[in-house]
XYZ file of C-alpha atoms in Angstrom:
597
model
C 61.467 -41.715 -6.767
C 63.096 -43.949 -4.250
C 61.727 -46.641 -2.256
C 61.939 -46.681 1.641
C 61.709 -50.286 3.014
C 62.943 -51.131 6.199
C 63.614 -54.590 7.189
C 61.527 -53.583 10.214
C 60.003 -50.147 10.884
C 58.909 -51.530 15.059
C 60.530 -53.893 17.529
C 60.653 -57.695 17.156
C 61.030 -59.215 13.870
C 59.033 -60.246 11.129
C 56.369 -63.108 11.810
C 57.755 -66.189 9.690
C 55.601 -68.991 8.852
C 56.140 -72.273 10.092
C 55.404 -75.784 7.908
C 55.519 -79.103 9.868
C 55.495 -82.253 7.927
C 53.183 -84.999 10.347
C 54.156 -88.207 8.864
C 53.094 -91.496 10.655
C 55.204 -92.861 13.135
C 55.737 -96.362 12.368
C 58.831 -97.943 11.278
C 59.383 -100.824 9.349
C 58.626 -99.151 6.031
C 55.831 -96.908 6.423
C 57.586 -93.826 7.742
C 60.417 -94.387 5.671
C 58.264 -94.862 2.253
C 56.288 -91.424 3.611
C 59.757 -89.298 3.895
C 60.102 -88.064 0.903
C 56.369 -87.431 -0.505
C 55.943 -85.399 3.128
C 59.053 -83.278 3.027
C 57.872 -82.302 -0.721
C 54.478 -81.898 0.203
C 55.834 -79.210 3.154
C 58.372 -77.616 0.496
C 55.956 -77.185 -2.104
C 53.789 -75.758 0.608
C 56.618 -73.325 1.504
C 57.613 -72.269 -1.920
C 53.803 -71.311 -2.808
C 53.638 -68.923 0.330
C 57.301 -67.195 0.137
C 57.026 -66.919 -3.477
C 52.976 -64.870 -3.493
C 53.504 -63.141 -0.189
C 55.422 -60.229 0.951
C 54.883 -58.115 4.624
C 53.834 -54.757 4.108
C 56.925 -52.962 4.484
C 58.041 -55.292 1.049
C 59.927 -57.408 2.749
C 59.447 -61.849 1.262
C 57.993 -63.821 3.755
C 59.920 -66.469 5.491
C 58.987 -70.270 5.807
C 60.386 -72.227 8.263
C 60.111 -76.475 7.245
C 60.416 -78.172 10.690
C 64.428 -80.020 10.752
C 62.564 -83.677 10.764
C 59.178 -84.739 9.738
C 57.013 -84.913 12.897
C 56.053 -88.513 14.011
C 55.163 -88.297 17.363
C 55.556 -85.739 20.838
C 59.112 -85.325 21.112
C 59.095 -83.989 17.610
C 56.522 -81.888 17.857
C 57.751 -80.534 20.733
C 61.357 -80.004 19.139
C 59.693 -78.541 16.297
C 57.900 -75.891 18.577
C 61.013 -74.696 20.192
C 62.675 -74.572 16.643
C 59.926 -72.679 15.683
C 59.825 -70.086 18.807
C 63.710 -69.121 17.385
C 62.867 -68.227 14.382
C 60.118 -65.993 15.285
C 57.306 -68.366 13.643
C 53.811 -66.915 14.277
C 51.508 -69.308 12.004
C 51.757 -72.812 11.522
C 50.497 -74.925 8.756
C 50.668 -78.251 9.240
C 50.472 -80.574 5.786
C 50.595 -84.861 5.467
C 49.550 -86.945 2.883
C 49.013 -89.603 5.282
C 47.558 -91.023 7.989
C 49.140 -90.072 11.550
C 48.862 -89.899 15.453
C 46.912 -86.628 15.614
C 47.206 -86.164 19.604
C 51.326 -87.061 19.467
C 51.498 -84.623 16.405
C 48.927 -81.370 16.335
C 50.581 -77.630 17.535
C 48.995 -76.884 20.894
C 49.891 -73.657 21.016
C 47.058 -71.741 22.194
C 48.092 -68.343 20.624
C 49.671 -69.377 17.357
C 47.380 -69.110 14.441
C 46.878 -72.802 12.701
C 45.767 -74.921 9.611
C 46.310 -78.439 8.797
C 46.275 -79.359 5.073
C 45.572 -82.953 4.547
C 45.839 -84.136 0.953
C 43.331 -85.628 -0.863
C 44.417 -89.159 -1.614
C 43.346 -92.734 -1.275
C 46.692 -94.526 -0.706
C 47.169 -93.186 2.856
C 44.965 -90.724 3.421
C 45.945 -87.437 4.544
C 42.294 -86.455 5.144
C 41.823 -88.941 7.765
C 44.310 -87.221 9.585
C 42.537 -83.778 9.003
C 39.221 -85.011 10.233
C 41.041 -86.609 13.054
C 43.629 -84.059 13.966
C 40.357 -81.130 13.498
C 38.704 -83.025 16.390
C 41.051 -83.271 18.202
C 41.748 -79.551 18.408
C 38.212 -79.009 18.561
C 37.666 -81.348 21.646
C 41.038 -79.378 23.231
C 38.906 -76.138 22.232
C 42.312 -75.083 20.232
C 40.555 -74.571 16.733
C 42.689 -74.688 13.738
C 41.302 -74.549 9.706
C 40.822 -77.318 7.956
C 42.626 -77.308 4.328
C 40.747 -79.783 1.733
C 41.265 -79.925 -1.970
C 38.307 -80.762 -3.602
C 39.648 -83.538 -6.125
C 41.837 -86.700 -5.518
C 45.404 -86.381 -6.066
C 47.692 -89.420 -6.460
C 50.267 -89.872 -3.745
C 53.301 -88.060 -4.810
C 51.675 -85.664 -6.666
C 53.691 -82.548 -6.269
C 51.347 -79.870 -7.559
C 49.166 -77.894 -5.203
C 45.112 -77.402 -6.631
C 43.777 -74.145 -7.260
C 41.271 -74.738 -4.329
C 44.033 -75.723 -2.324
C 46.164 -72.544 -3.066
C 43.212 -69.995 -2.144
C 42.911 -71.291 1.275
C 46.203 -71.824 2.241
C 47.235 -68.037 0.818
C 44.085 -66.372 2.803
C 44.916 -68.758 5.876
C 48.654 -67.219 6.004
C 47.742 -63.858 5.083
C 45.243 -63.165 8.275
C 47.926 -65.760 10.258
C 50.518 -63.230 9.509
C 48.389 -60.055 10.541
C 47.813 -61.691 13.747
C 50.877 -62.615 14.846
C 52.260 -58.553 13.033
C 49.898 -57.106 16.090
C 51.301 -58.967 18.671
C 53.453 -57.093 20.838
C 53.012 -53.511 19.251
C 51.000 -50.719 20.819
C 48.238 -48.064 19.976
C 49.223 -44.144 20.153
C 46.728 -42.305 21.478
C 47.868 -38.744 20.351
C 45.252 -36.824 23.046
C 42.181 -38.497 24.620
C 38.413 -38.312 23.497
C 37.544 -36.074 20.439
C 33.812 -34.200 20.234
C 32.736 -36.906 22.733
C 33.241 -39.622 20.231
C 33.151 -43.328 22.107
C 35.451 -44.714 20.091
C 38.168 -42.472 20.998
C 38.008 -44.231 24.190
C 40.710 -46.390 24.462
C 39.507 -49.970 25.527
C 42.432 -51.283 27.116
C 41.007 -55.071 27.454
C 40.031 -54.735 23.748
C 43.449 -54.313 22.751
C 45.383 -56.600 25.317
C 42.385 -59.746 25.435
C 41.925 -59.539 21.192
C 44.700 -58.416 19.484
C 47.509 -58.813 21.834
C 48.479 -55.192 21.923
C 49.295 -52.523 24.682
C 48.307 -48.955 24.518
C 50.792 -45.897 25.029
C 49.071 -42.376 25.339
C 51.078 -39.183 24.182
C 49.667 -35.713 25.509
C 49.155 -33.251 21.980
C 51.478 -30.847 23.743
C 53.702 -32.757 23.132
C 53.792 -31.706 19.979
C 54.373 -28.213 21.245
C 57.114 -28.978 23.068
C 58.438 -30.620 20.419
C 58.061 -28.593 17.422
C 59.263 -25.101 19.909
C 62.086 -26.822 21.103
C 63.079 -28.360 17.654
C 62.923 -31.856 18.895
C 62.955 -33.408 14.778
C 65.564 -33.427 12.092
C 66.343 -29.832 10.866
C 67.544 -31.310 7.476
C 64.393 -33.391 6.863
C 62.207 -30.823 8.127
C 63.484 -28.531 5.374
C 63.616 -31.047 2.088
C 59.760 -32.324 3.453
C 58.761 -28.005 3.065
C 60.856 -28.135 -0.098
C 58.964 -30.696 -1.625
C 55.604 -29.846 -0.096
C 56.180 -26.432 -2.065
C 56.706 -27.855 -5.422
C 54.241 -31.016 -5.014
C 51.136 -29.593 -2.806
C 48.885 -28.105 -4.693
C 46.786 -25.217 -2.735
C 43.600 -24.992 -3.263
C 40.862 -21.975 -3.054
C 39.496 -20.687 0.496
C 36.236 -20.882 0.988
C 36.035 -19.086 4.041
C 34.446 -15.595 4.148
C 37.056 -12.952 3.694
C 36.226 -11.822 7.719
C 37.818 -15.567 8.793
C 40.586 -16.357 6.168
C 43.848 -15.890 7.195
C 46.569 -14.293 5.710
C 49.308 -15.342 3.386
C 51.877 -15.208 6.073
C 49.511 -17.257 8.418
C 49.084 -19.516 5.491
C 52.999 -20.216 5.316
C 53.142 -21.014 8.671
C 50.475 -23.023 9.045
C 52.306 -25.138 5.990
C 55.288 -25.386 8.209
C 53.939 -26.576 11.154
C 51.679 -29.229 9.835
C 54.932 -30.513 8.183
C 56.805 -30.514 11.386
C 53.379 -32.402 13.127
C 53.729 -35.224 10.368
C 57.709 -35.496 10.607
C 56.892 -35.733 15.280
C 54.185 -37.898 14.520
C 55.720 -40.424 12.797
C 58.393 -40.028 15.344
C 56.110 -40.618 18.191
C 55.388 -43.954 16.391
C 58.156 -45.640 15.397
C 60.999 -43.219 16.312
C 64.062 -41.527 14.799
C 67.683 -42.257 15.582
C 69.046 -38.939 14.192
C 67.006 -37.729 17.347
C 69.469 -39.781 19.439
C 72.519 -38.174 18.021
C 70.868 -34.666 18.515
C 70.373 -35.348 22.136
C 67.200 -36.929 22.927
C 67.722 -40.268 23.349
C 64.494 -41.387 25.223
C 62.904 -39.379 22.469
C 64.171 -41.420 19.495
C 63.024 -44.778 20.268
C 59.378 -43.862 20.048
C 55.944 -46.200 21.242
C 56.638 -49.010 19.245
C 53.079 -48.127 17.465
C 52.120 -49.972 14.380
C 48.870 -47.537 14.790
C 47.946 -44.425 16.194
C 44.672 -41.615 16.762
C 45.171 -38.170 16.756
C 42.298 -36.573 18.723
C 42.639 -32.909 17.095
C 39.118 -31.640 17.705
C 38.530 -29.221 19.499
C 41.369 -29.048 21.812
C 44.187 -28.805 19.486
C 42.101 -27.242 16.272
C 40.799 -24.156 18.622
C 44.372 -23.114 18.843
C 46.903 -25.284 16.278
C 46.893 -26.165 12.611
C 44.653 -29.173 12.098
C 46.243 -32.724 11.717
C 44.828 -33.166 8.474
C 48.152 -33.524 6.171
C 49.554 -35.298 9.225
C 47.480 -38.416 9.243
C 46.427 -38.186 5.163
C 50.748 -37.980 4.321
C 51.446 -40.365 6.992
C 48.389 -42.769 6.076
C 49.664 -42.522 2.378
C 52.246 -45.147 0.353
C 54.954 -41.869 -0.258
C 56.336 -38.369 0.901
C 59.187 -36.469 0.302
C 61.613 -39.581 1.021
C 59.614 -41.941 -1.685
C 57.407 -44.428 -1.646
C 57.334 -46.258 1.658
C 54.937 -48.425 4.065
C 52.129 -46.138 4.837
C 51.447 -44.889 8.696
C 48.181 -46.082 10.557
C 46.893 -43.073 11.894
C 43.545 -42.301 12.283
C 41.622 -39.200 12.437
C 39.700 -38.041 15.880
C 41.981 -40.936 17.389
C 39.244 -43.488 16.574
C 41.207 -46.245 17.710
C 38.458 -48.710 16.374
C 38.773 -47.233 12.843
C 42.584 -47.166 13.272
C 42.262 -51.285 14.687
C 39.799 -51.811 11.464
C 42.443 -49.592 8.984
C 45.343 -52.045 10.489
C 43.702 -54.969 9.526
C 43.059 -54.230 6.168
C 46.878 -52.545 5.778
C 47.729 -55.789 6.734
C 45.990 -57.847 4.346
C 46.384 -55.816 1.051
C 49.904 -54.020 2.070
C 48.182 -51.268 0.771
C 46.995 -47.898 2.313
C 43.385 -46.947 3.422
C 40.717 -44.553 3.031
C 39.467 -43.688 6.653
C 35.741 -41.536 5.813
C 32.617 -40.784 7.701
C 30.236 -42.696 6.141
C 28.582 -39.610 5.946
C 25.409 -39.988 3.658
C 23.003 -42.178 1.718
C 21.799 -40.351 -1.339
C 18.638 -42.242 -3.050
C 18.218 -41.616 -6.807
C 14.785 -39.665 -5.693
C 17.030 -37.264 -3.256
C 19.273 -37.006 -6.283
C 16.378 -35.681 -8.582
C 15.475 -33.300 -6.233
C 18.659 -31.999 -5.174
C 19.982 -31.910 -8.555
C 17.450 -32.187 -11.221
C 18.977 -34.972 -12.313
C 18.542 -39.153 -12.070
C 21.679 -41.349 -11.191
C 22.661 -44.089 -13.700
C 25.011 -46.760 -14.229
C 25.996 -48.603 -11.303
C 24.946 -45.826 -9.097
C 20.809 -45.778 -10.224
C 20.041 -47.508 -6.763
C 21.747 -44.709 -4.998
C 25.187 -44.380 -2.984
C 26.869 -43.717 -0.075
C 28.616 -40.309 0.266
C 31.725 -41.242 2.017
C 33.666 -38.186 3.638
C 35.662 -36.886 5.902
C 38.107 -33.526 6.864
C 41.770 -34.821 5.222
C 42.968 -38.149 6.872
C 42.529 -40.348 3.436
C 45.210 -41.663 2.305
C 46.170 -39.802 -1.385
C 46.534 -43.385 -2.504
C 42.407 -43.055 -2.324
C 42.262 -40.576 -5.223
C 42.723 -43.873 -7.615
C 45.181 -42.361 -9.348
C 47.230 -46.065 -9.295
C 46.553 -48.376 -11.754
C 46.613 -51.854 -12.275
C 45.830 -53.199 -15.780
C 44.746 -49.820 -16.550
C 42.066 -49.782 -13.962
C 41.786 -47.191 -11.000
C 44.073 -48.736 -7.845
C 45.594 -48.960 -4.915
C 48.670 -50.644 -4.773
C 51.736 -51.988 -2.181
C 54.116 -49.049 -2.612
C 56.223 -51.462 -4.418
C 54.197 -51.513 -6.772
C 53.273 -47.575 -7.141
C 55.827 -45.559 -9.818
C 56.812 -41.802 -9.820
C 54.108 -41.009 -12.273
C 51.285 -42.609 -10.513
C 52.662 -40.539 -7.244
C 52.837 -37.199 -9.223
C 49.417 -38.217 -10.502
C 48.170 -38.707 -6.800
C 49.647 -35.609 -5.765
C 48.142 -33.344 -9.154
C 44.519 -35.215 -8.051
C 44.963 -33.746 -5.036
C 44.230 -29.736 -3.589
C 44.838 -28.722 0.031
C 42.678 -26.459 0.730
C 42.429 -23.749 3.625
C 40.482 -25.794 6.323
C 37.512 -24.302 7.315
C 35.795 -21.829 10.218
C 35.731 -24.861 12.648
C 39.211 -25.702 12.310
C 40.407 -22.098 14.101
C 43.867 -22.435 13.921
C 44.104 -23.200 10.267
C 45.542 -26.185 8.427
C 44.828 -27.380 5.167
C 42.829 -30.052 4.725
C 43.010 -32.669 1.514
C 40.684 -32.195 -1.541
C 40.237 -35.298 -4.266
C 37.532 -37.186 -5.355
C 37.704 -40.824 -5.857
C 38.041 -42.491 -9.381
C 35.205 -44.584 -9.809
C 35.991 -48.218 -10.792
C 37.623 -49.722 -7.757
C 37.024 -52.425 -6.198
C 36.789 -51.907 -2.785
C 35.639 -52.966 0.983
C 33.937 -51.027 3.594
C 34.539 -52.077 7.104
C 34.216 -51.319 11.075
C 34.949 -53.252 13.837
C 32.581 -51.988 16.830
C 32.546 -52.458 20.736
C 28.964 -53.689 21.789
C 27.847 -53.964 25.759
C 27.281 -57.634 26.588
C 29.055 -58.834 23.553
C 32.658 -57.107 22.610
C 33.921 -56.010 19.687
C 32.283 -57.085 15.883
C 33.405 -56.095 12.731
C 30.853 -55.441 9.629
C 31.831 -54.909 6.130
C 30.544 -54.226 2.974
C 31.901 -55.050 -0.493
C 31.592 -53.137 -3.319
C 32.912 -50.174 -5.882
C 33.581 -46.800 -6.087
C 31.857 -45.052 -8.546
C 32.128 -41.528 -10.357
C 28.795 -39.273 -10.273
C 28.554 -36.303 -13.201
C 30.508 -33.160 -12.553
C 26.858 -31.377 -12.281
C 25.748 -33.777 -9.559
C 28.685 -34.295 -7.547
C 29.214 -30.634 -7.305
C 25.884 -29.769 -6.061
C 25.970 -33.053 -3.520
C 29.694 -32.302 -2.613
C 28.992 -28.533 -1.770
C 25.857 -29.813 0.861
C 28.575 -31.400 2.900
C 32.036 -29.454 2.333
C 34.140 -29.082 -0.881
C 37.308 -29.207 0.877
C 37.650 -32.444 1.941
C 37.952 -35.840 -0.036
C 34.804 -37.364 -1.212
C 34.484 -41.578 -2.472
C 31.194 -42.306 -4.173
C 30.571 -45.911 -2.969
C 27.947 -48.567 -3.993
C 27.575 -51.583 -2.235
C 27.317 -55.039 -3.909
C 23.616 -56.052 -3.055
C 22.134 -59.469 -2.168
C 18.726 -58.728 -2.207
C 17.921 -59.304 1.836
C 18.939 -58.443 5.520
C 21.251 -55.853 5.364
C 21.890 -55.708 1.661
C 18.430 -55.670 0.823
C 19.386 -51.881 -0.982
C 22.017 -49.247 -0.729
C 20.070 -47.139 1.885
C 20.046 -51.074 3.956
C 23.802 -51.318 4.065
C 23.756 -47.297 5.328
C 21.099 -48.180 7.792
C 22.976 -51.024 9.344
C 26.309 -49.336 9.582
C 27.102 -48.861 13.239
C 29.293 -45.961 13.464
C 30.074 -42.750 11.943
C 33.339 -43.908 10.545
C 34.603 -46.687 8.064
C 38.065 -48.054 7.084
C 38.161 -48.470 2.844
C 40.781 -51.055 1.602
C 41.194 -51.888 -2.187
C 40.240 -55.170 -3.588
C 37.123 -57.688 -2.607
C 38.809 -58.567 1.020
C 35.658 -59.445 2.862
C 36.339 -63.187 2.975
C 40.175 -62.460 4.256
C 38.848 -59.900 7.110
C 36.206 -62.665 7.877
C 39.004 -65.223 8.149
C 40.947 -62.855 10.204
C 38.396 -62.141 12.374
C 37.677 -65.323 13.465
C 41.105 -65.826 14.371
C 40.982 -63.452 16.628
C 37.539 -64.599 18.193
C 35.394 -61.616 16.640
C 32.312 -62.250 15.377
C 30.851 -61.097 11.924
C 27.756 -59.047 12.291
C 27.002 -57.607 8.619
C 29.089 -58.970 5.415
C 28.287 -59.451 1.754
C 30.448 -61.969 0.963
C 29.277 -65.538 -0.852
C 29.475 -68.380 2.143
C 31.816 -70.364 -0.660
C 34.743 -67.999 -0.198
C 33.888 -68.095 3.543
C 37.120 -70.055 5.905
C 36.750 -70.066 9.085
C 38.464 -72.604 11.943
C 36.826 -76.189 11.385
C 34.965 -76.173 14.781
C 32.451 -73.406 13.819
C 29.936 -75.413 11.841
C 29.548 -77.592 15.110
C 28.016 -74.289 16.736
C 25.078 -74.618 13.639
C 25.885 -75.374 10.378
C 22.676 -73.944 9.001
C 22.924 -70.505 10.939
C 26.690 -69.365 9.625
C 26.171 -65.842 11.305
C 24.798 -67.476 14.960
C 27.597 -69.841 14.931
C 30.268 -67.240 14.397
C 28.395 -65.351 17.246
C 28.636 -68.539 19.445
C 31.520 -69.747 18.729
C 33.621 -66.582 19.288
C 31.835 -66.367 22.432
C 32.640 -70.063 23.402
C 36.135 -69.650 23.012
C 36.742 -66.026 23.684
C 39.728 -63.709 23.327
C 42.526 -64.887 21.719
C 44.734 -63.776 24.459
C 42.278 -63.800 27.302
């Protein structure tokens, strides 16, 4: 199967990551004796990043190593405007001395920034840290602090373990910031089964994440897919291959409500010509240009979109089921490619909290209603018989009508162990395996004009996070998450649970990793806590990653499992009360606001 990456699937290029050597000043033989172990220090810095990290359309990420080391103002300043051409939208700033930190720190507000500061004696770099980090502090520009924990000996060119984890999960949320910047939201319809979180928060987007919002009517769709506004010849290899690769699966709807066979193949057709406007709607098509419709083919610029469906469109129309689960997956019928953000109901704060974790992992998500808690004593009754394993404290029954990604079936693997992986990474016979996992089955009475929705159930095994970011009155928006594993139930159990809520649509068994207190006291806790009906599932133990990201962006962490010593946040927030880490990130967020306020 082929690969589809695109040097850029939206307007304005890639976010590069900028490295600025601070060096002190002084001539007379200090900055000259401090040239070369700084310019290594900053390549070494640079080679570590481009070589581990890629953007999520596959592409290496760029490093940019300031022209000069930076000594004083007017290098900083040239440095800045080198920086601003080659698109550089994080900074890490690295000496192994001591410097002018006033004459030398990035003051600009917006761009993401660290400053690592080796850990030697000769000239220390960590006086510069601590001074430089007040500095910014006392500007109220925070930046992370970047400290390895042992002493190195200057012109050492080796970069500590410690050393490598922070500045790896400082680029990786520095790069999903500055990714958001610029792009837009698609709301595909308005406010779905009175939902709040369909509403779009305008402020939210702008103030936060530096987006804009673009709203698409759903008849839009109508006019598109009756006037043939998409490519004819994609259109038919996408039904081709949806014929040979998606497997139908059994009606369940009494024989009075199921439609016919010849409903049935049209409802296949149009739900394939709703994913191929869809994704046009996002990012555009030029073949749409040379058919005609030029304002048509350069699309909303959206790196994520909602599709409100319910009720007005599902009364009448197909539901958008395969839409958003083929767009939100890592393949279709032209290979494996970037996966879509597109969220179900348009739940723009599910599609906001799927975005950030695309953007961390590269991978796709799982977007569920975290729909029930079962405890082992519900279990007993409903079944007869007792959870085990890592499920014997209960789980969480996460579920929803189609939109997860087929990537969520966990039919990847990496070492042999359920995944999900960059599409890079993913091979034909992990897709066909995805695709076998996988039923589409006849959606169901609610969903009166048909569709298909997606049937799988989760491979237990995976490592995984739960997350949400929510709007609160008086405060904004705060994300909670939740890290833990999916886990596989016996057939006899799942069956009976999976019937209660509907066998058509994909199921994860999740368990929470548990601390014992607060809101991880117990599985039925972490449920109880949860502050919406939906949740965004990326692969992998990314809690401390989100929680760096978040604080980049000024929002607070309400509810997270994740051990304080993976925990990096900007310098400053300790000052706000070192012995409260959840108040501070509370007041601190507050104190500084918005991002882009």
């Amino acid at each position: 199967m082929e690969q589809s990456v695109r040097a850029n699937s939206w307007q304005g290029s890639l976010p590069k990551i900028g490295i600025r050597p601070i060096i002190d000043g002084r001539r007379g033989g200090i900055r000259e004796s401090l040239e070369e172990p700084t310019m290594k220090m900053a390549q070494a810095c640079a080679q570590l990043l481009s070589g581990r990290l890629r953007h999520p359309n596959g592409m290496p990420v760029e490093c940019v190593i300031a022209e000069t080391t930076i000594g004083g103002a007017a290098e900083a300043a040239r440095t800045a405007e080198h920086f601003r051409r080659e698109g550089v939208g994080v900074t890490i700033s690295v000496t192994p001395s001591w410097c002018y930190p006033l004459e030398t720190i990035d003051t600009d507000p917006h761009m993401p920034k660290a400053i690592w500061g080796f850990n030697g004696t000769e000239r220390p770099g960590a006086v510069y840290l601590a001074a430089a980090l007040a500095a910014h502090n006392q500007k109220g520009l925070p930046a992370f602090g970047i400290y390895g924990k042992d002493v190195q000996d200057m012109g050492d060119g080796s970069i500590p373990s410690d050393v490598q984890e922070k500045l790896l999960q400082f680029a990786k949320a520095g790069l999903a910031v500055a990714a958001m910047r610029g792009k837009s939201y698609l709301s595909l319809g308005g406010v779905s089964m009175g939902i709040a979180s369909c509403i779009v928060d305008e402020a939210f987007f702008q103030n936060y994440l530096g987006m804009r919002n673009e709203y698409v009517d759903m008849t839009e769709f109508v006019r598109r897919m009756e006037r043939g506004i998409y490519d004819r010849d994609e259109y038919a290899r996408a039904l081709a291959w949806v014929k040979e690769h998606c497997r139908t699966g059994e009606d369940v709807n009494p024989p009075s409500l199921r439609r016919t066979a010849e409903q049935k193949e049209k409802d296949w057709e149009s739900v394939v010509k709703m994913a191929l406007i869809g994704r046009d709607l996002m990012i555009g098509n030029p073949k749409l240009a040379e058919m005609g419709y030029e304002e048509e083919a350069l699309g909303h610029n959206a790196i994520a979109a909602g599709f409100q469906g319910q009720r007005a469109w599902t009364d009448h129309f197909p539901t958008g089921d395969f839409m958003e689960a083929i767009l939100s997956s890592s393949f279709d019928w032209n290979g494996t490619r970037e996966p879509l953000i597109m969220a179900t109901e348009n739940d723009n704060l599910n599609a906001v909290t799927m975005l950030l974790g695309h953007l961390l992992t590269n991978s796709a998500q799982i977007f569920a209603d975290v729909r029930t808690y079962w405890s082992p004593e519900a279990v007993k009754r409903a079944t007869g018989q007792e959870l085990s394993g890592a499920a014997s404290g209960g789980v969480i029954h996460l579920i929803n009508s189609g939109p997860a990604a087929l990537d969520g079936t966990g039919e990847q693997t990496i070492g042999g162990k359920p995944a999900m992986k960059p599409f890079w990474e993913i091979t034909d016979e992990e897709v066909s395996r995805c695709l076998a996992a996988t039923q589409w089955r006849p959606a169901i009475d609610f969903f009166r004009g048909g569709g298909y929705s997606t049937d799988f159930t989760t491979r237990g095994g995976m490592p995984v996070t739960m997350a949400r970011v929510n709007l609160i009155k008086g405060i904004g928006p705060v994300l909670q998450l939740a890290e833990g594993s999916t886990v596989e139930l016996p057939v006899d159990i799942h069956r009976v649970l999976d019937e209660r809520s509907d066998p058509t649509w994909p199921t994860t068994w999740f368990v929470p990793r548990l601390t014992g207190s607060g809101a991880f006291k117990d599985v039925y806790s972490v449920m109880n806590h949860w502050g919406s009906n939906h949740c965004a599932v990326s692969y992998g133990h990314i809690g401390s990653e989100l929680i760096t990201l978040a604080s980049m962006l000024r929002i607070p962490v309400g509810m997270h499992n994740v051990a304080e010593d993976r925990l990096l946040r900007p310098s400053v927030w300790p000052a706000f009360g070192a012995n409260d880490p959840t108040g501070a990130d509370y007041r601190a967020c507050q104190a500084f606001g918005p991002l882009y306020r």
